[in-house]
Amino acid sequence: MVPWWQIVLIAIFGILAVIFFFAAILGAFYFRDSPSKGYQAAAIFLPLAAISAGIALSLCLQDICAFFGLTAAALLAALLNWLMSRFTRL
């Protein structure tokens, strides 16, 4: 049986993950006239969405491996975004 506070935390972090994901998509489309700003919005919000989803999934599965896996994916995405912004001109 899952305690009520865990269900609340799963809902909160799941909703945050969805909000961050849609913020990245909307930011990329909103700033389509300025690609660097849209790129920055996606670079900020996509790793945040992955970390929030990792927390929600690890609470749901009651396993910490999901958090570490999605956090590693978020850090890899942030590193690739940084490398792309460092060595390209937008």
Coordinates of N, CA and C in Angstrom, one line a residue:
M1 N 0.8 -1.2 0.0 CA 0.0 0.0 0.0 C 0.9 1.2 0.0
V2 N 0.6 2.2 -0.9 CA 1.3 3.4 -1.0 C 0.7 4.4 -0.1
P3 N 1.5 5.1 0.7 CA 1.0 6.2 1.6 C 0.5 7.4 0.8
W4 N -0.4 8.1 1.4 CA -1.1 9.2 0.7 C -0.1 10.3 0.3
W5 N 1.0 10.6 1.1 CA 1.9 11.6 0.8 C 2.8 11.3 -0.4
Q6 N 3.0 10.0 -0.6 CA 3.7 9.5 -1.8 C 2.9 9.8 -3.1
I7 N 1.6 9.5 -3.0 CA 0.8 9.8 -4.2 C 0.8 11.3 -4.5
V8 N 0.7 12.1 -3.5 CA 0.7 13.6 -3.7 C 2.1 14.0 -4.3
L9 N 3.2 13.4 -3.8 CA 4.5 13.8 -4.4 C 4.6 13.3 -5.9
I10 N 4.1 12.1 -6.2 CA 4.1 11.6 -7.5 C 3.3 12.6 -8.4
A11 N 2.1 13.0 -8.0 CA 1.3 13.9 -8.8 C 2.0 15.3 -9.0
I12 N 2.6 15.8 -7.9 CA 3.3 17.1 -8.0 C 4.5 17.0 -9.0
F13 N 5.3 16.0 -8.9 CA 6.5 16.0 -9.7 C 6.1 15.5 -11.2
G14 N 5.1 14.7 -11.3 CA 4.6 14.4 -12.6 C 4.0 15.6 -13.4
I15 N 3.3 16.4 -12.6 CA 2.7 17.7 -13.2 C 3.8 18.6 -13.6
L16 N 4.8 18.7 -12.7 CA 6.0 19.6 -13.0 C 6.7 19.2 -14.2
A17 N 6.9 17.9 -14.4 CA 7.6 17.3 -15.6 C 6.8 17.7 -16.8
V18 N 5.5 17.5 -16.8 CA 4.7 17.9 -18.0 C 4.7 19.4 -18.3
I19 N 4.7 20.2 -17.2 CA 4.7 21.7 -17.4 C 6.1 22.1 -18.0
F20 N 7.2 21.5 -17.5 CA 8.5 21.8 -18.0 C 8.7 21.4 -19.4
F21 N 8.1 20.2 -19.8 CA 8.2 19.7 -21.1 C 7.5 20.6 -22.1
F22 N 6.3 21.0 -21.7 CA 5.5 21.9 -22.6 C 6.1 23.3 -22.6
A23 N 6.7 23.7 -21.6 CA 7.4 25.0 -21.6 C 8.6 25.0 -22.5
A24 N 9.3 23.9 -22.6 CA 10.4 23.8 -23.6 C 9.8 23.9 -25.0
I25 N 8.8 23.2 -25.3 CA 8.2 23.2 -26.6 C 7.6 24.5 -27.0
L26 N 6.8 25.1 -26.1 CA 6.3 26.4 -26.3 C 7.3 27.5 -26.5
G27 N 8.4 27.4 -25.6 CA 9.5 28.4 -25.7 C 10.2 28.3 -27.1
A28 N 10.4 27.1 -27.6 CA 11.1 26.9 -28.8 C 10.2 27.5 -30.0
F29 N 8.9 27.3 -29.9 CA 8.0 27.8 -31.0 C 7.7 29.3 -30.8
Y30 N 7.7 29.8 -29.5 CA 7.4 31.2 -29.3 C 8.6 32.1 -29.8
F31 N 9.8 31.6 -29.6 CA 11.0 32.4 -30.0 C 11.5 31.9 -31.4
R32 N 10.6 31.5 -32.3 CA 11.1 31.0 -33.6 C 11.8 32.1 -34.4
D33 N 11.5 33.4 -34.1 CA 12.2 34.4 -34.9 C 13.6 34.6 -34.4
S34 N 13.9 34.2 -33.1 CA 15.2 34.3 -32.5 C 15.6 32.9 -32.1
P35 N 16.3 32.1 -32.9 CA 16.6 30.7 -32.6 C 17.4 30.5 -31.3
S36 N 18.2 31.5 -31.0 CA 19.0 31.3 -29.8 C 18.2 31.4 -28.5
K37 N 17.2 32.2 -28.5 CA 16.3 32.2 -27.3 C 15.4 31.0 -27.2
G38 N 14.9 30.5 -28.3 CA 14.2 29.3 -28.3 C 15.0 28.1 -27.9
Y39 N 16.3 28.1 -28.4 CA 17.2 27.1 -28.0 C 17.5 27.1 -26.5
Q40 N 17.7 28.3 -26.0 CA 17.9 28.4 -24.5 C 16.7 28.0 -23.7
A41 N 15.5 28.2 -24.2 CA 14.3 27.8 -23.4 C 14.3 26.2 -23.4
A42 N 14.6 25.6 -24.5 CA 14.6 24.1 -24.6 C 15.8 23.6 -23.7
A43 N 16.9 24.3 -23.8 CA 18.1 23.8 -23.0 C 17.9 23.9 -21.5
I44 N 17.0 24.8 -21.1 CA 16.8 24.9 -19.7 C 15.7 24.0 -19.2
F45 N 14.6 23.9 -20.0 CA 13.4 23.2 -19.5 C 13.4 21.7 -19.7
L46 N 14.1 21.3 -20.7 CA 14.1 19.8 -21.0 C 14.8 19.0 -19.9
P47 N 16.0 19.5 -19.5 CA 16.6 18.7 -18.3 C 15.8 18.8 -17.0
L48 N 15.2 20.0 -16.8 CA 14.3 20.1 -15.6 C 13.1 19.1 -15.7
A49 N 12.6 18.9 -16.9 CA 11.5 18.0 -17.1 C 12.0 16.6 -16.8
A50 N 13.2 16.2 -17.3 CA 13.7 14.9 -17.1 C 14.0 14.6 -15.6
I51 N 14.5 15.6 -14.9 CA 14.7 15.4 -13.5 C 13.4 15.2 -12.7
S52 N 12.4 16.1 -13.0 CA 11.1 15.9 -12.4 C 10.5 14.6 -12.7
A53 N 10.6 14.2 -13.9 CA 10.0 12.9 -14.3 C 10.8 11.7 -13.6
G54 N 12.0 11.9 -13.4 CA 12.8 10.9 -12.7 C 12.4 10.8 -11.3
I55 N 12.1 11.9 -10.6 CA 11.7 11.8 -9.2 C 10.3 11.2 -9.1
A56 N 9.4 11.6 -10.0 CA 8.0 11.0 -10.0 C 8.1 9.5 -10.3
L57 N 8.9 9.1 -11.3 CA 9.0 7.7 -11.6 C 9.6 6.8 -10.5
S58 N 10.7 7.4 -9.9 CA 11.3 6.7 -8.8 C 10.4 6.5 -7.6
L59 N 9.5 7.5 -7.4 CA 8.5 7.4 -6.3 C 7.4 6.4 -6.7
C60 N 7.1 6.4 -7.9 CA 6.0 5.5 -8.4 C 6.5 4.0 -8.4
L61 N 7.7 3.8 -8.8 CA 8.3 2.4 -8.9 C 8.9 2.0 -7.5
Q62 N 9.1 3.0 -6.6 CA 9.8 2.8 -5.4 C 11.2 2.2 -5.6
D63 N 11.8 2.8 -6.6 CA 13.2 2.3 -6.9 C 14.0 3.6 -7.3
I64 N 15.2 3.7 -6.7 CA 16.0 4.9 -6.9 C 16.7 4.9 -8.3
C65 N 16.8 3.8 -9.0 CA 17.5 3.7 -10.2 C 16.8 4.5 -11.3
A66 N 15.5 4.7 -11.3 CA 14.9 5.5 -12.3 C 15.3 7.0 -12.1
F67 N 15.5 7.4 -10.9 CA 15.9 8.8 -10.7 C 17.3 9.0 -11.2
F68 N 18.2 8.1 -10.9 CA 19.6 8.2 -11.4 C 19.7 8.1 -12.9
G69 N 18.9 7.3 -13.5 CA 18.9 7.1 -15.0 C 18.4 8.4 -15.7
L70 N 17.3 8.9 -15.2 CA 16.8 10.1 -15.9 C 17.6 11.4 -15.5
T71 N 18.2 11.4 -14.3 CA 19.1 12.5 -14.0 C 20.4 12.5 -14.9
A72 N 20.9 11.3 -15.1 CA 22.0 11.1 -16.0 C 21.7 11.5 -17.4
A73 N 20.5 11.2 -17.9 CA 20.0 11.6 -19.2 C 19.9 13.1 -19.3
A74 N 19.4 13.7 -18.2 CA 19.3 15.2 -18.1 C 20.6 15.9 -18.1
L75 N 21.6 15.3 -17.4 CA 22.9 15.9 -17.4 C 23.6 15.8 -18.8
L76 N 23.4 14.6 -19.4 CA 23.9 14.4 -20.7 C 23.3 15.4 -21.7
A77 N 22.0 15.6 -21.6 CA 21.3 16.6 -22.5 C 21.9 18.0 -22.2
A78 N 22.1 18.3 -21.0 CA 22.6 19.7 -20.6 C 24.0 19.9 -21.2
L79 N 24.8 18.8 -21.0 CA 26.2 18.9 -21.6 C 26.2 19.0 -23.1
L80 N 25.3 18.3 -23.8 CA 25.3 18.4 -25.2 C 24.7 19.8 -25.6
N81 N 23.8 20.3 -24.9 CA 23.3 21.6 -25.2 C 24.4 22.7 -25.0
W82 N 25.1 22.5 -23.9 CA 26.2 23.5 -23.7 C 27.3 23.4 -24.8
L83 N 27.6 22.2 -25.2 CA 28.6 22.0 -26.2 C 28.1 22.6 -27.5
M84 N 26.9 22.4 -27.8 CA 26.3 22.9 -29.1 C 26.3 24.5 -29.0
S85 N 25.9 25.0 -27.9 CA 25.9 26.5 -27.8 C 27.3 27.1 -27.8
R86 N 28.2 26.3 -27.3 CA 29.6 26.8 -27.2 C 30.3 26.8 -28.6
F87 N 30.0 25.9 -29.4 CA 30.8 25.7 -30.7 C 29.9 26.0 -31.9
T88 N 28.7 26.5 -31.8 CA 28.0 26.9 -32.9 C 27.5 28.4 -32.7
R89 N 27.1 29.0 -33.8 CA 26.6 30.4 -33.8 C 25.1 30.3 -34.1
L90 N 24.3 30.7 -33.1 CA 22.9 30.8 -33.3 C 22.4 32.2 -33.3

